[in-house]
Structure formats: C-alpha cells, structure tokens
Amino acid sequence: MARTQRHLRAQQRVQTLIARDQPLEETLGAICRIVEAQVPGGIVSIMLCDETRLYLDRIYSISLPQAYCDAVTGTAIGPKNGACGRAAYIRDFVVCADIAHDPNWRGFHALAAEHGLKACWSYPVRASNSEVLGTFAIYYREPGEPRKSDRRRVVEAAELVSLAVERERNREALRENEQRYRSLFTYHPDAVFSLDLAGHFTSVNAACSKITGYAMEQLIGSHYSVLVLPEDRSRIQALFRNADPGEAFRYSATIYHREARAVYLDVTNLPIVVNGSVIGFYGIAKDMTEQHRRETELRILQRSVEASINGIVIADARAEGKPVIYVNEAFERITGYGRDEVLGRSCSFLQGSETDPEAVASMGKALAERREINVTLCNYRKDGTPFWNNLYLAPVRDGEGTVTHFVGIQHDISERKSYEAKLSFHTSHDALTGLANRSLFEDHLLHDVQLAKRHGRILAVLFVDLDDFKPINDSLGHEVGDQVLIQVAQRLADELDPGDTLARFGGDEFVILLPELAREESAIRLVERLLTCIRRPFRVAEHELYIGASVGIAFLQDELENPVELIQQADMAMYRAKQKGRNAWECFTSDINDEVSARMALRNDLQEAIEAENFELHYQPLLDAHSGDVVGVEALVRWKHPVKGYLSPGLFIPLAEDTGQIGPISEWVLRQACRDMCRLAAEGYGQYRVSVNLSPLQFRRPNFLSNLQQALLETGLAPEYLELELTEGILMADSAAAVETLHRLRDMGVEVSIDDFGTGFSSLSYLKQLPIGKIKIDRSFVRDIATSRHDGAIVQGIISMAHHLGLAVVAEGIEDAEQRDFLAAHGCDVFQGFFFARPMPLQKLRAYLGQPTVTSEGDALPASRFS
Ligand SMILES: Nc1nc2c(ncn2[C@@H]2O[C@@H]3COP(=O)(O)O[C@H]4[C@@H](O)[C@H](n5cnc6c(=O)[nH]c(N)nc65)O[C@@H]4COP(=O)(O)O[C@H]3[C@H]2O)c(=O)[nH]1
C-alpha cells in the first residue's frame, strides 16, 4: 500500500513537472530516477525518435554509461536493431531476456557485454495519435524476464514519457507558431498594429514607426485618431462603429507624419475576436503616398495629354506595323479621324501622294534605330485635304530601357507653311500683278546671261514705261490705276514666250527679259506688238482709258561685265524713247549713255545750286482783263548755272521732282516770293498778290501747312497776297486729304488757283466742290484759240462754266492781240502772256510797275497797262 502511494506520489511529481513546463531533460531525468527507484537493479533509458522517425537519435539516462549512450544514439528503427530499435519498429513490448544470445542484438553484443548489460525490456513511447515518439527501456545486469508488474511499470513510465514529450512538442510548436506570427507582425513592410476597443494602440510594428515618424513606445497607448486628418476622423470612426464582428474593413486615410507631411494610407482593419467577442482590432496600413503621387502625376499627365492642342499619338513599338494604341482629341480634330478608326492601325494611313518619300524614309530609319526624330511632312486628313505636320517622334522605354512604344506629337503647321510660301512669293513677286519683282528678275538675268554667253545666244532686256499713266492714277485714283496695271501686265504676258521673264519694278515700269532670240529684229517686232497691245483701250469700271508706252531695248554685248547693267541700259533707252513722244521705242547706244551721264551731272549741279541758293525769281505780271491793271505777278524760278547761264524751270523742275530736290527749291521760292512782295510794297510799288507754283511733292508733305504759315510769319506777307497754283493732278491723287488741305488754306486766307486747266481729267463740276477761287486755262488752248475752232470752243466753254460756278478765269500764254481779243470777248478775267510782259527779274519788275506812287493813305496805286 505504501509502495503504491509512493508510486502515485512519484507519478504526481512527474506530472507537476510536466504541467509546469519544466525542461524535458529534467522531466525525463525525474522519470528515470523514479523508475530506477522502483525496480532495483534496473537501469532506465529513454530514447526519442528523430524528425524522420527512422532513428532513435536522443537518449536520456541517469545510470547508463556515457560511452554506451553515445554508441547507441542514432540506432536505426528496425526489427533487428536491439530492444529499442525493434520496439519502436514493431510498436510493442520487446523483451530481450539474454542480450548475449539475442539475435536482434547482433552487432551490439560486444557493446552490451563491455558495459555489463545482460537483459533489456523496451516499450514504445507513443503519442496520443499513436505516433511513435521513442522508447522506454530498462536494462539489467543479469539476464531475466519481466514480471507482469514490471511490464505495467514500463508501460506506465512510457506513458509519462509520452506525456512529457508531447507537452514539450506542443510547447515547441506553440513557440514556433508564435515566432512565425511575430515575424509576420515584426517584419511586415506595412504598418501592422492592434487597437483596443477604444481605439488605442496596443501593439505596433517597426513599420508603424517608420510610416508615422513616432517611436513605437510613443504610439502604444495613444489613440489612432491623433494621427488622422480631422476631416477623415468621423468617417473612420463610423467604419469602426459599423464594423461587423468577424468582418474586415478597408479604407483610405490620410495621416500626418511627425514631420508634418501627409501620408496616404490604405488601411485594412479586422476585429480581434476572442471567445466570440471582439476585443479590439488589428490593422494593416500600406503607405500609398508614392503611389498616390504617381497616380496624381499620371492623372495630370493624362489630362495634359488630352488637353494638348498638339495631336498626340502613341504606337506600340513591339507589335507588327506599330499599331496606334492611343490618340488624343487634338489628333482627332487635326486629322478628322475618330479614335475608333485609328486604334490598331499603322499611322502610315496619314500619308499620301504628296508626302515626301525622303521624310518618310528618315522617319522609318529613326524608328528602326529607336531614336527620336523631328520631321515635317505632308499628311492627309480623312476628307482627303492635305496638311503640314511637324511631327516629333520619340521612343518610350520601360524600366529595363527597352523601347515599348513611340510617342508622336503632331503640330499642324499648315498655316505657317502657307504664310511662308506667301512670304517667299512676296519677296520675289510684285504684290499687285503677281509678276516677278526686281530681285527675281535679276536672278533670272544672271542665270540667262550666263547661258546666253556660253551658247552665243542673243539676249535682250526691254524696259517698258507707260505713258500718261500718272494722270490716270492722279485723277481717277489708285484703284483705277491698279486695275490698269494689272491689265497691262496681262497683255504683256500674253505676248511673251514661256521662257521669257516679265517683271514689274514698281510704278508703271515693266521689264522683260528675252533670253533666247533668233535675231535682234525679233525683239523689235515684239516691242511693236507690245506697243500695239498697250494702245488698245483699257476698260476699268465705267472708264475707257487710253495709254501708251515707251520701251527701251538693250541687247547683251560681249563686253558687258555686270548683267544688271543691261537693265540700266534699257532704262536709259526708254528715257530716250520717252523724249521722242508717246508709243516709241529706242535701242540702247553708247550716246544714250552720254545723255544719262549729262542728266546725272545736271543733278549734281542742281544740288550745288540748292546749297548755294543759286536761284533767282522772275515775275510775270497778271493783268485785269477790263482795266489792264496789274492784279498780281507769277513767280517763276530761274537757275543761274555757273557755266550754262540762266536755265529755264522746264529743264530742271522735272529733274528736281524726280530726285526729290524740288523740296528745298520750293522752300526757297516761297520765302523769296513773299520777301520780294513785301519789299515792293515797302518800296512803294504797291502790294501785289504773288502766285507761286506748288509741286505735288511739296503739297503732300505732312508739314506743308505749318511750313507755309512759318514762311508767311517770317517774311511778314499777309496771306491774302499769296496765291498757290496747283495742277489738277495734285488734287485728284488723294482727294480727301487734298480737299482738307485746301480748306485749311482758305481758312488761312491763302488763295488757290488751278494751273494748266483743261489738260487733266477733272471736270468743272468737281472743282465746284473745292474751296478754290480761280482756274488758269492751259497755254496749249490759248495758242490755237484763234485758228482752231475746236480750241476756241473749249476755252469759251471753260470760261462760261467757270463763271457759272463763281470761279475767276486766268488765261496764260497770250502772245498776240487776236488771242487777247478773243479771250476778252468771251469774258476772261485775267490776262498773262508775253503779249503783255515776259517774266522779269525783280529789278525789271520795279521799272515795269513804274514810279512808286503813294496815296494819301500811304498805299501804292496799282499800275495800269491798258491805258
Ligand atoms: N510760250 C509762252 N510761254 C509763256 C507765255 N507767258 C508765260 N509763259 C511761260 O509759261 C510758264 C507759266 O508757268 P507755268 O504754266 O506755271 O509752268 C511753269 C511751272 O509749271 C514750272 N515752274 C516755274 N517756276 C516754278 C517754281 O518756282 N516752282 C514750281 N514747282 N514750278 C515752277 O515751270 C513751268 C515753266 O515755267 P517757265 O519756263 O518760266 O514758263 C512760264 C512762262 O514763262 C507766253 O505768252 N508764251
């Protein structure tokens, strides 16, 4: 009984050791001690299987010699491998009553004999699932069989071992499990944490600290909401509140990093359920900041691409034919193709007949070499219309640097192209007629002269200048003039061969290059044809206009060095033709050159005269037709040339008008005339009104009126003693501005008369609207007044109509009494002409006007020439 109790106590002790999770070695040692105490002479050994369950690789014993233990450790489990190897194998009690003669101990006999071991009873240690964990054995130093009680003891001891080993194994498994889970928690790259039900962190991993910037200790115990943006809090709280037990929930949240930057998180929370109750929440938060940034960037990029005004097309670089995988709206707008019509197709469908194959080839080469390229090529819209596409193509590479796509940026530069084309046309062509301009003509000339010289061909340049064009332009306006020029250009072009060049040099000058003439007469015959065709009337709106042309011809001579000289020669020849009269032509000869040289010399002399003020004014009296009183004088300029003596204005005024030298001459004339009139008055000869001729250039100068005012102020002449003589052309050229100037003149008190009346295109009814007081009938009508019925009738008509309109009429160029009488009979108001007096210097005028007479009021009396 006492033994049984001892046995029970011993067992309890072992169970306590097991329950307290004492180290296995200690527990197994205790079992060995208890059993050895119970079986006198018995030596206990406990062997445990390895993981493969093929060997007994651990041995626990308190009494077996270490050398023996070492020798049997690793015994294979098998039917003939001693008592333990066999017991583990057959999973049953094995009694080896006499080891020395036991065949199953073959190989171990010597070992057992060496350590004095004679008998061994072994029993398998089995787990609750019957798996063999090892063996429990008792050795004896004498042969012997176990009794029943011995067997029971062995079995009980084996069970205790099983309990201890299983417990140890469970503990081991638990520890491993926990480590596994802890690893998941600790090494998870995302923030993993647990919260209590109130929302306080109860555990956090290192990633939590990294993501939030707070130390793990700082986080534990703090509430999750302190990290979350205020605007996110209520939303997240609601998620926690409404979470179903057992259900995970996922949301995005933005938190503040300790460094005050926002961190975007993708959070999954799951309840911690213990015994069916939620005791808190686990959380896994993935840092999406980078992804969020990339997504935002991508979104902006995508929107930008969509909104780009340039067409953008992306093609798959790896697929056959590089099919389009994306086009933006601008692409659709530019090409007219919808997205669906384009995707999957190769972009080459945009090319067409006018697409430059070289541009296409260079593009293909760049694509093959996987490099970027910028080409401009002609593409076609869906409706077939072409457009200029300035295309920038670039490869798109993946992370490994492989080209996966090509992106093309289209820029529709059609407008720029057409502008450039226009621009280049304008730089080489005349805008009005579309003919070549001087620079293009010169290009052709250089080229053709070279060829003509090489092949000994006859080449000619024709310089065509229209006669009587200026009056049309001046009187009917630029629009009419422009139409005439366009028609002239057309008529000239119609007469020329395709290889000829027709150019307009501006104004009414046309130049023709004939590069390949059979003989010189061909050029002359062509010129005759040109003159004939220009003589034909021109119809512009309601007008039927007649003009002529003067043509200069210059043939290429061997000695000519600079081809451009041919143009100058033709120009000089034209000038000579003009002097011959209308509709004439002239070939360039060296004497023409001399004439031009003379003109150049005259120009230079004139310049010197201007600088030295080498001019004089002569005055021609104007007489009242009834009383014969001198009512005024006309100032006429004379140039006192140092070699040639007095030169008439007819010689140098047109030259001065051509060269612009008329400006300073007119200034001088105006001032001098005013000064002379003041002087005459001051000398007692009377105050006469002086008529001064106005050149068109002078009249149109912007400061004309202020200059005039200045001249009157400087000289002291009252404005009513100044009369300006204008030709009709001046008024017609820019009538609105001219009329405005006339009004200003009238406001100033300056009289205006129309000179050379009858030669222009103006009608009296037009003049009626102008603030003028007088017209001067042109000398050419007066000359034949008595002999030509026609001229007589014209003069008569002019006088009568002018009077009707309240205009005074002056007749100039009266050379004889017949003319005077005719004009007097028809009511002409004022006479001027050699018959009465020639233009004379001031000194002679003094004599002409007679002795200065002073009235009681101090005014000089006007001189009468009729009495
Ligand atoms: N055959 C003939 N001729 C007569 C007779 N009576 C006068 N003359 C000439 O007729 C011209 C009248 O001047 P105009 O028609 O304005 O024609 C002027 C005028 O247009 C221009 N001119 C003269 N002086 C000036 C000036 O100071 N400024 C400007 N812009 N032009 C001027 O030169 C033109 C010629 O002037 P002049 O040679 O001085 O010629 C003057 C004068 O000498 C006559 O009975 N028979």
Coordinates of C-alpha atoms in Angstrom, one line a residue, residues 357-784:
P357 CA 9.3 59.8 -99.5
E358 CA 12.6 61.1 -98.1
A359 CA 10.9 62.4 -95.0
V360 CA 9.1 59.0 -94.6
A361 CA 12.4 57.1 -95.1
S362 CA 14.2 59.2 -92.5
M363 CA 11.3 58.6 -90.1
G364 CA 11.4 54.9 -90.7
K365 CA 15.2 54.8 -90.1
A366 CA 14.8 56.7 -86.8
L367 CA 12.1 54.2 -85.7
A368 CA 14.3 51.3 -86.6
E369 CA 17.2 52.8 -84.7
R370 CA 14.9 53.5 -81.8
R371 CA 15.8 57.2 -81.7
E372 CA 13.8 60.4 -81.7
I373 CA 13.3 62.5 -84.8
N374 CA 11.6 65.7 -85.9
V375 CA 10.2 65.7 -89.5
T376 CA 7.8 67.9 -91.4
L377 CA 5.7 66.0 -93.8
C378 CA 2.6 66.4 -95.8
N379 CA -0.2 64.3 -94.2
Y380 CA -3.8 63.9 -95.3
R381 CA -7.0 64.4 -93.3
K382 CA -9.9 62.0 -93.5
D383 CA -11.6 64.2 -96.0
G384 CA -8.5 64.0 -98.3
T385 CA -7.3 67.5 -97.7
P386 CA -3.5 67.7 -97.0
F387 CA -1.9 69.4 -94.0
W388 CA 1.6 70.1 -93.0
N389 CA 2.5 68.0 -90.0
N390 CA 5.6 69.0 -88.0
L391 CA 6.0 65.6 -86.2
Y392 CA 8.2 64.9 -83.2
L393 CA 8.6 61.2 -82.7
A394 CA 10.3 59.8 -79.6
P395 CA 10.8 56.3 -78.2
V396 CA 9.3 55.4 -74.9
R397 CA 11.4 53.0 -72.8
D398 CA 10.4 50.7 -70.0
G399 CA 12.3 50.2 -66.7
E400 CA 14.8 48.0 -68.5
G401 CA 15.4 50.5 -71.2
T402 CA 13.6 48.5 -73.9
V403 CA 11.6 50.6 -76.3
T404 CA 8.0 49.6 -75.9
H405 CA 6.2 52.5 -77.5
F406 CA 6.7 55.5 -79.7
V407 CA 5.0 58.8 -78.9
G408 CA 4.4 61.2 -81.7
I409 CA 3.5 64.9 -81.2
Q410 CA 1.8 66.5 -84.2
H411 CA 1.9 70.1 -84.9
D412 CA -0.3 71.3 -87.7
I413 CA 1.8 74.0 -89.3
S414 CA -0.2 74.3 -92.5
E415 CA -1.0 78.0 -91.8
R416 CA 2.7 78.8 -91.1
K417 CA 3.7 76.9 -94.3
S418 CA 1.2 78.8 -96.4
Y419 CA 2.3 82.0 -94.8
E420 CA 5.9 81.2 -95.5
A421 CA 5.0 80.3 -99.1
K422 CA 3.2 83.6 -99.4
L423 CA 6.1 85.4 -97.8
S424 CA 8.6 83.8 -100.1
F425 CA 6.3 84.6 -103.1
H426 CA 6.1 88.2 -101.9
T427 CA 9.8 88.5 -101.5
S428 CA 10.2 87.6 -105.2
H429 CA 7.0 88.8 -106.7
D430 CA 5.1 92.0 -107.1
A431 CA 2.0 92.0 -104.9
L432 CA -0.3 93.8 -107.3
T433 CA 0.3 92.0 -110.6
G434 CA 1.9 88.7 -109.3
L435 CA 4.8 89.3 -111.7
A436 CA 8.4 88.8 -110.7
N437 CA 9.9 91.6 -108.9
R438 CA 13.3 93.2 -109.4
S439 CA 15.2 90.7 -107.2
L440 CA 13.7 87.7 -109.0
F441 CA 14.2 89.4 -112.4
E442 CA 17.9 89.9 -111.6
D443 CA 18.3 86.3 -110.6
H444 CA 16.9 85.2 -113.9
L445 CA 19.0 87.8 -115.7
L446 CA 22.2 86.5 -114.1
H447 CA 21.3 82.9 -115.0
D448 CA 20.2 83.7 -118.6
V449 CA 23.1 86.0 -119.3
Q450 CA 25.5 83.2 -118.3
L451 CA 23.7 80.7 -120.6
A452 CA 23.5 83.2 -123.5
K453 CA 27.2 83.9 -123.2
R454 CA 28.1 80.2 -123.1
H455 CA 25.9 79.4 -126.1
G456 CA 26.3 82.6 -128.0
R457 CA 22.7 83.5 -127.9
I458 CA 21.0 86.8 -128.4
L459 CA 19.6 88.2 -125.2
A460 CA 17.6 91.4 -124.7
V461 CA 16.1 93.4 -121.8
L462 CA 13.1 95.6 -122.5
F463 CA 12.3 98.4 -120.2
V464 CA 8.6 99.4 -120.6
D465 CA 7.4 102.6 -119.0
L466 CA 3.7 103.6 -119.5
D467 CA 2.9 107.0 -121.0
D468 CA 0.1 109.0 -119.5
F469 CA -0.4 106.6 -116.7
K470 CA 0.3 109.2 -113.9
P471 CA -2.6 111.4 -114.8
I472 CA -4.9 108.4 -114.6
N473 CA -3.6 107.5 -111.2
D474 CA -3.7 111.0 -110.0
S475 CA -7.1 111.9 -111.3
L476 CA -9.1 108.6 -111.2
G477 CA -7.4 107.2 -108.1
H478 CA -5.1 104.4 -107.2
E479 CA -7.8 101.7 -107.6
V480 CA -8.4 102.5 -111.2
G481 CA -4.6 102.9 -111.7
D482 CA -4.0 99.4 -110.1
Q483 CA -6.6 97.8 -112.4
V484 CA -4.9 99.3 -115.5
L485 CA -1.5 98.0 -114.3
I486 CA -3.0 94.5 -113.8
Q487 CA -4.4 94.6 -117.3
V488 CA -1.2 95.9 -118.8
A489 CA 0.7 93.0 -117.0
Q490 CA -1.8 90.5 -118.5
R491 CA -1.5 91.9 -122.0
L492 CA 2.3 91.9 -121.9
A493 CA 2.4 88.4 -120.5
D494 CA 0.1 87.2 -123.3
E495 CA 2.7 88.3 -125.9
L496 CA 5.6 86.5 -124.3
D497 CA 7.1 83.1 -124.6
P498 CA 7.2 80.7 -121.6
G499 CA 11.0 81.1 -121.2
D500 CA 10.8 84.9 -121.1
T501 CA 10.6 86.8 -117.8
L502 CA 8.2 89.6 -117.2
A503 CA 8.7 91.7 -114.1
R504 CA 7.2 94.9 -112.6
F505 CA 9.8 97.2 -111.0
G506 CA 7.1 99.3 -109.3
G507 CA 5.0 102.2 -110.5
D508 CA 4.4 101.9 -114.2
E509 CA 7.7 100.2 -115.1
F510 CA 7.7 96.7 -116.5
V511 CA 10.9 94.9 -117.5
I512 CA 11.1 92.0 -119.9
L513 CA 13.9 89.5 -120.3
L514 CA 14.2 87.8 -123.6
P515 CA 16.9 85.1 -123.1
E516 CA 16.8 83.3 -126.4
L517 CA 16.2 85.5 -129.5
A518 CA 16.6 84.2 -133.1
R519 CA 17.8 87.6 -134.2
E520 CA 17.7 91.2 -132.9
E521 CA 14.7 92.1 -135.1
S522 CA 12.6 89.6 -133.2
A523 CA 12.9 91.8 -130.2
I524 CA 11.9 94.9 -132.1
R525 CA 8.9 93.1 -133.7
L526 CA 7.9 92.0 -130.2
V527 CA 8.2 95.6 -129.0
E528 CA 6.0 96.8 -131.8
R529 CA 3.4 94.2 -130.8
L530 CA 3.6 95.2 -127.2
L531 CA 3.1 98.9 -128.0
T532 CA 0.1 98.0 -130.2
C533 CA -1.5 95.9 -127.4
I534 CA -1.0 98.7 -124.8
R535 CA -2.6 101.2 -127.2
R536 CA -5.8 99.3 -127.1
P537 CA -8.3 101.0 -124.7
F538 CA -8.4 99.8 -121.1
R539 CA -11.8 99.4 -119.6
V540 CA -11.9 99.9 -115.8
A541 CA -15.4 100.2 -114.3
E542 CA -17.2 102.9 -116.3
H543 CA -13.9 104.3 -117.6
E544 CA -12.4 103.7 -121.1
L545 CA -8.8 104.7 -120.8
Y546 CA -6.0 105.2 -123.4
I547 CA -2.4 105.0 -122.5
G548 CA 0.8 104.3 -124.4
A549 CA 4.2 103.1 -123.5
S550 CA 7.9 103.9 -124.1
V551 CA 10.2 101.0 -124.5
G552 CA 14.0 100.9 -124.1
I553 CA 15.8 97.9 -125.6
A554 CA 19.2 96.7 -124.5
F555 CA 21.0 93.8 -126.2
L556 CA 23.6 91.7 -124.4
Q557 CA 27.1 92.7 -125.7
D558 CA 30.2 90.7 -125.3
E559 CA 32.0 93.3 -123.3
L560 CA 29.2 93.6 -120.7
E561 CA 30.6 92.7 -117.3
N562 CA 27.7 93.1 -115.0
P563 CA 24.4 91.7 -116.3
V564 CA 22.5 94.2 -114.2
E565 CA 23.9 97.0 -116.3
L566 CA 21.5 95.7 -119.1
I567 CA 18.6 96.9 -117.0
Q568 CA 20.2 100.3 -116.7
Q569 CA 20.9 100.5 -120.4
A570 CA 17.3 99.5 -121.2
D571 CA 16.1 102.2 -118.8
M572 CA 18.3 104.8 -120.4
A573 CA 17.0 103.8 -123.8
M574 CA 13.5 104.0 -122.6
Y575 CA 14.2 107.5 -121.3
R576 CA 15.3 108.5 -124.8
A577 CA 12.2 106.9 -126.3
K578 CA 10.0 108.9 -124.0
Q579 CA 11.6 112.1 -125.2
K580 CA 10.7 111.1 -128.7
G581 CA 7.0 111.2 -127.7
R582 CA 4.4 108.6 -126.9
N583 CA 4.4 105.0 -128.1
A584 CA 8.1 104.9 -129.1
W585 CA 10.9 102.5 -128.6
E586 CA 14.6 103.0 -128.6
C587 CA 17.6 100.7 -128.6
F588 CA 20.5 101.5 -126.2
T589 CA 23.5 103.0 -127.8
S590 CA 26.6 104.5 -126.2
D591 CA 25.4 108.1 -126.8
I592 CA 22.4 107.4 -124.7
N593 CA 24.8 106.7 -122.0
D594 CA 26.3 110.1 -122.5
E595 CA 22.9 111.7 -122.2
V596 CA 22.2 109.9 -119.0
S597 CA 25.6 111.0 -117.8
A598 CA 24.7 114.5 -118.6
R599 CA 21.5 114.2 -116.6
M600 CA 23.5 112.9 -113.7
A601 CA 25.8 115.8 -114.0
L602 CA 22.9 118.2 -114.0
R603 CA 21.5 116.6 -110.9
N604 CA 24.8 117.2 -109.1
D605 CA 25.0 120.8 -110.3
L606 CA 21.5 121.3 -109.1
Q607 CA 22.4 120.0 -105.7
E608 CA 25.2 122.6 -105.6
A609 CA 22.8 125.3 -106.6
I610 CA 20.4 124.4 -103.9
E611 CA 23.2 124.5 -101.3
A612 CA 24.5 127.9 -102.7
E613 CA 20.9 129.1 -103.2
N614 CA 21.9 129.9 -106.8
F615 CA 18.4 130.7 -107.9
E616 CA 16.5 133.8 -108.9
L617 CA 12.9 134.6 -109.2
H618 CA 11.4 136.2 -112.2
Y619 CA 8.0 137.7 -112.1
Q620 CA 5.4 137.8 -114.8
P621 CA 2.6 140.3 -114.3
L622 CA -1.1 139.3 -114.4
L623 CA -3.4 141.9 -115.7
D624 CA -7.1 142.6 -115.1
A625 CA -8.8 141.9 -118.5
H626 CA -11.0 145.0 -118.2
S627 CA -8.9 147.7 -116.7
G628 CA -5.5 146.4 -117.7
D629 CA -4.3 146.9 -114.1
V630 CA -1.6 144.7 -112.8
V631 CA -3.5 142.5 -110.4
G632 CA -0.7 140.2 -109.4
V633 CA 2.5 138.5 -110.5
E634 CA 3.5 134.9 -111.0
A635 CA 6.8 133.9 -109.5
L636 CA 8.9 131.7 -111.9
V637 CA 12.2 130.3 -110.7
R638 CA 15.4 130.6 -112.7
W639 CA 18.6 128.7 -112.1
K640 CA 21.7 130.7 -112.8
H641 CA 24.0 128.0 -113.9
P642 CA 27.7 128.9 -113.5
V643 CA 28.6 127.6 -117.0
K644 CA 25.3 127.4 -118.9
G645 CA 23.8 130.7 -117.7
Y646 CA 20.1 131.0 -116.9
L647 CA 18.3 127.7 -117.1
S648 CA 14.5 127.5 -117.6
P649 CA 12.5 125.6 -115.0
G650 CA 11.1 123.3 -117.7
L651 CA 14.7 121.9 -117.8
F652 CA 15.4 121.3 -114.2
I653 CA 12.0 121.3 -112.4
P654 CA 11.0 117.8 -113.7
L655 CA 14.5 116.5 -112.8
A656 CA 14.2 118.1 -109.3
E657 CA 10.8 116.4 -109.0
D658 CA 12.3 113.0 -110.0
T659 CA 15.1 113.4 -107.5
G660 CA 13.2 115.0 -104.7
Q661 CA 15.4 118.1 -104.9
I662 CA 12.2 120.1 -105.6
G663 CA 11.6 120.3 -101.8
P664 CA 14.4 122.7 -100.9
I665 CA 13.9 124.6 -104.2
S666 CA 10.2 125.2 -103.4
E667 CA 11.0 126.3 -99.9
W668 CA 13.4 128.9 -101.2
V669 CA 10.9 130.1 -103.9
L670 CA 8.1 130.5 -101.4
R671 CA 10.2 132.6 -99.0
Q672 CA 11.8 134.6 -101.7
A673 CA 8.5 135.5 -103.4
C674 CA 7.0 136.6 -100.1
R675 CA 10.0 138.6 -99.2
D676 CA 10.0 140.3 -102.7
M677 CA 6.4 141.2 -102.4
C678 CA 6.9 142.7 -99.0
R679 CA 9.9 144.7 -100.3
L680 CA 7.9 146.0 -103.3
A681 CA 5.2 147.2 -101.0
A682 CA 7.7 148.7 -98.7
E683 CA 9.3 150.5 -101.6
G684 CA 6.0 152.0 -102.6
Y685 CA 5.4 150.0 -105.8
G686 CA 2.1 148.7 -104.4
Q687 CA 1.1 145.5 -102.7
Y688 CA 0.6 142.7 -105.3
R689 CA -0.6 139.2 -104.9
V690 CA 2.1 136.7 -105.9
S691 CA 1.2 133.3 -107.5
V692 CA 3.7 130.6 -106.6
N693 CA 3.8 127.2 -108.3
L694 CA 3.4 124.3 -106.0
S695 CA 4.9 120.9 -106.7
P696 CA 2.9 117.8 -105.8
L697 CA 5.7 116.7 -103.5
Q698 CA 5.6 119.9 -101.6
F699 CA 1.8 119.9 -101.3
R700 CA 1.7 116.4 -99.9
R701 CA 4.4 116.9 -97.3
P702 CA 2.9 116.5 -93.8
N703 CA 4.3 119.8 -92.6
F704 CA 3.3 121.7 -95.7
L705 CA 0.8 123.9 -93.9
S706 CA 3.0 124.7 -90.9
N707 CA 5.9 125.5 -93.2
L708 CA 3.7 127.8 -95.2
Q709 CA 2.5 129.6 -92.0
Q710 CA 6.1 129.8 -90.9
A711 CA 7.1 131.4 -94.2
L712 CA 4.3 134.0 -94.0
L713 CA 5.2 134.8 -90.4
E714 CA 9.0 135.0 -91.2
T715 CA 8.5 137.3 -94.2
G716 CA 5.6 139.3 -92.9
L717 CA 3.4 138.8 -96.1
A718 CA -0.3 138.9 -95.4
P719 CA -1.8 135.6 -96.5
E720 CA -4.3 137.2 -98.9
Y721 CA -1.3 138.4 -101.0
L722 CA -0.2 134.8 -101.6
E723 CA -1.8 132.6 -104.2
L724 CA -0.8 129.0 -104.8
E725 CA -1.0 127.4 -108.2
L726 CA -1.9 123.7 -108.2
T727 CA -2.2 121.3 -111.0
E728 CA -5.4 119.2 -111.2
G729 CA -3.3 116.1 -110.7
I730 CA -2.3 117.2 -107.2
L731 CA -6.0 117.4 -106.1
M732 CA -7.1 114.2 -107.7
A733 CA -4.3 112.0 -106.3
D734 CA -5.5 111.9 -102.7
S735 CA -8.7 114.0 -103.0
A736 CA -9.9 113.7 -99.4
A737 CA -6.6 114.8 -97.9
A738 CA -6.2 117.4 -100.7
V739 CA -9.6 118.9 -100.1
E740 CA -8.9 119.1 -96.4
T741 CA -5.6 121.0 -97.1
L742 CA -7.4 123.4 -99.4
H743 CA -9.9 124.2 -96.7
R744 CA -7.1 124.9 -94.3
L745 CA -5.5 127.2 -96.9
R746 CA -8.8 129.0 -97.3
D747 CA -9.1 129.3 -93.5
M748 CA -5.6 130.9 -93.5
G749 CA -6.7 133.3 -96.2
V750 CA -4.4 132.0 -98.9
E751 CA -5.9 131.9 -102.4
V752 CA -5.7 128.8 -104.6
S753 CA -5.9 128.5 -108.3
I754 CA -5.8 125.5 -110.7
D755 CA -3.0 125.8 -113.2
D756 CA -2.9 124.3 -116.6
F757 CA -6.7 123.7 -116.5
G758 CA -8.0 121.5 -119.3
T759 CA -5.1 119.1 -119.5
G760 CA -6.2 116.8 -116.7
F761 CA -9.2 114.8 -116.1
S762 CA -11.1 116.9 -113.7
S763 CA -14.4 118.4 -114.5
L764 CA -15.6 121.8 -113.6
S765 CA -18.4 120.3 -111.6
Y766 CA -15.8 118.5 -109.4
L767 CA -13.9 121.7 -108.9
K768 CA -17.1 123.4 -107.8
Q769 CA -16.9 121.4 -104.5
L770 CA -13.4 122.7 -103.9
P771 CA -12.6 125.9 -102.0
I772 CA -10.7 127.5 -104.9
G773 CA -11.2 130.8 -106.5
K774 CA -9.5 130.7 -109.9
I775 CA -8.6 128.5 -112.8
K776 CA -5.9 129.1 -115.3
I777 CA -6.6 127.9 -118.8
D778 CA -3.6 126.0 -120.2
R779 CA -1.4 127.7 -122.7
S780 CA -2.0 125.0 -125.2
F781 CA -5.6 126.0 -125.7
V782 CA -4.8 129.7 -125.9
R783 CA -2.1 129.1 -128.5
D784 CA -4.6 128.0 -131.2

